[in-house]
């Protein structure tokens, strides 16, 4: 089966972050993350995406996290599951930092 039948193998953390998506041609697509993890993220977009489409992405407010992702499926109206296909070490480390469980004792 193709990528659309794959299921997530890593955890994700619910977190809402500004995200921009870029196709090879055309205008930038504004998005907001629904959740993010080491293997991918779900995003809510203002425009439709195609299943199996590859996009460059950026989370501009968080250490300039950027890379390339593939659209796996549309889970709800304009909410898409994306799998990271290209992600640098610094971006991967920043995603791990943003999504790790917080120690409540450290907040006291």
Tab-separated table of C-alpha atoms in Angstrom:
chain	number	residue	atom	x	y	z
A	1	UNK	CA	0.000	0.000	0.000
A	2	UNK	CA	1.008	3.650	-0.400
A	3	UNK	CA	1.856	6.253	2.176
A	4	UNK	CA	-1.811	7.015	2.780
A	5	UNK	CA	-2.281	3.670	4.554
A	6	UNK	CA	0.632	4.204	6.958
A	7	UNK	CA	-0.061	4.897	10.621
A	8	UNK	CA	1.960	7.085	12.919
A	9	UNK	CA	4.765	5.246	14.732
A	10	UNK	CA	5.842	8.060	17.060
A	11	UNK	CA	4.088	10.163	19.689
A	12	UNK	CA	2.816	13.666	19.097
A	13	UNK	CA	2.172	16.571	21.449
A	14	UNK	CA	-0.806	18.869	21.012
A	15	UNK	CA	0.680	22.295	20.359
A	16	UNK	CA	-0.560	25.235	18.310
A	17	UNK	CA	2.218	26.982	16.377
A	18	UNK	CA	2.232	29.244	13.344
A	19	UNK	CA	3.376	27.289	10.296
A	20	UNK	CA	4.002	28.253	6.690
A	21	UNK	CA	3.920	25.737	3.855
A	22	UNK	CA	5.500	26.245	0.449
A	23	UNK	CA	4.771	24.362	-2.761
A	24	UNK	CA	7.287	24.294	-5.588
A	25	UNK	CA	5.186	26.939	-7.318
A	26	UNK	CA	2.436	29.209	-6.111
A	27	UNK	CA	1.718	31.234	-3.032
A	28	UNK	CA	2.681	30.411	0.526
A	29	UNK	CA	0.027	28.517	2.508
A	30	UNK	CA	-0.674	29.679	6.048
A	31	UNK	CA	-1.244	26.916	8.586
A	32	UNK	CA	-1.451	26.252	12.317
A	33	UNK	CA	-0.126	23.072	13.901
A	34	UNK	CA	-2.580	20.821	15.740
A	35	UNK	CA	0.129	18.523	17.080
A	36	UNK	CA	3.836	17.942	16.472
A	37	UNK	CA	6.193	15.035	17.123
A	38	UNK	CA	9.560	13.726	15.981
A	39	UNK	CA	8.109	12.090	12.871
A	40	UNK	CA	5.596	14.645	11.687
A	41	UNK	CA	2.720	16.955	12.518
A	42	UNK	CA	-0.912	17.693	11.871
A	43	UNK	CA	-1.775	21.115	10.504
A	44	UNK	CA	-4.929	23.118	9.861
A	45	UNK	CA	-4.617	25.084	6.622
A	46	UNK	CA	-6.449	27.908	4.926
A	47	UNK	CA	-6.198	26.114	1.544
A	48	UNK	CA	-6.544	22.470	0.478
A	49	UNK	CA	-3.527	20.162	0.195
A	50	UNK	CA	-3.148	17.051	-1.941
A	51	UNK	CA	-2.476	13.612	-0.483
A	52	UNK	CA	1.120	12.555	-1.279
A	53	UNK	CA	2.091	16.184	-2.017
A	54	UNK	CA	5.505	17.261	-0.708
A	55	UNK	CA	5.867	20.709	0.824
A	56	UNK	CA	8.602	22.750	2.408
A	57	UNK	CA	7.530	23.976	5.840
A	58	UNK	CA	8.689	26.474	8.414
A	59	UNK	CA	7.755	27.179	12.037
A	60	UNK	CA	9.124	30.735	12.024
A	61	UNK	CA	8.556	31.605	15.686
A	62	UNK	CA	10.546	28.665	17.055
A	63	UNK	CA	14.212	28.661	16.163
A	64	UNK	CA	13.510	28.713	12.462
A	65	UNK	CA	12.430	25.072	12.368
A	66	UNK	CA	12.117	24.086	8.724
A	67	UNK	CA	12.255	21.065	6.470
A	68	UNK	CA	10.244	19.035	3.974
A	69	UNK	CA	7.097	17.032	4.679
A	70	UNK	CA	4.698	14.767	2.779
A	71	UNK	CA	0.906	14.938	3.106
A	72	UNK	CA	-0.291	11.507	4.268
A	73	UNK	CA	-4.028	12.128	4.613
A	74	UNK	CA	-6.762	14.648	5.304
A	75	UNK	CA	-8.125	13.767	8.752
A	76	UNK	CA	-10.867	16.385	8.906
A	77	UNK	CA	-11.805	19.422	6.845
A	78	UNK	CA	-8.450	21.057	6.018
A	79	UNK	CA	-6.627	19.224	8.811
A	80	UNK	CA	-3.777	17.201	7.328
A	81	UNK	CA	-1.334	14.635	8.693
A	82	UNK	CA	2.202	15.350	7.470
A	83	UNK	CA	5.280	13.124	7.741
A	84	UNK	CA	8.683	14.781	7.928
A	85	UNK	CA	10.828	13.741	4.971
A	86	UNK	CA	13.760	16.108	5.454
A	87	UNK	CA	14.591	17.635	8.824
A	88	UNK	CA	18.003	18.894	9.953
A	89	UNK	CA	19.541	17.990	13.305
A	90	UNK	CA	18.932	21.456	14.782
A	91	UNK	CA	15.279	21.426	13.701
A	92	UNK	CA	14.830	17.897	15.102
A	93	UNK	CA	16.362	18.957	18.440
A	94	UNK	CA	14.125	22.038	18.642
A	95	UNK	CA	11.018	19.942	17.914
A	96	UNK	CA	12.050	17.514	20.666
A	97	UNK	CA	12.458	20.446	23.064
A	98	UNK	CA	9.065	21.944	22.179
A	99	UNK	CA	7.175	18.667	22.446
A	100	UNK	CA	8.778	16.959	25.444
A	101	UNK	CA	6.543	16.501	28.495
A	102	UNK	CA	7.042	19.279	30.999
A	103	UNK	CA	8.028	18.423	34.565
A	104	UNK	CA	5.372	20.063	36.737
A	105	UNK	CA	7.719	20.105	39.734
A	106	UNK	CA	10.043	22.415	37.795
A	107	UNK	CA	7.184	24.916	37.452
A	108	UNK	CA	6.613	25.219	41.213
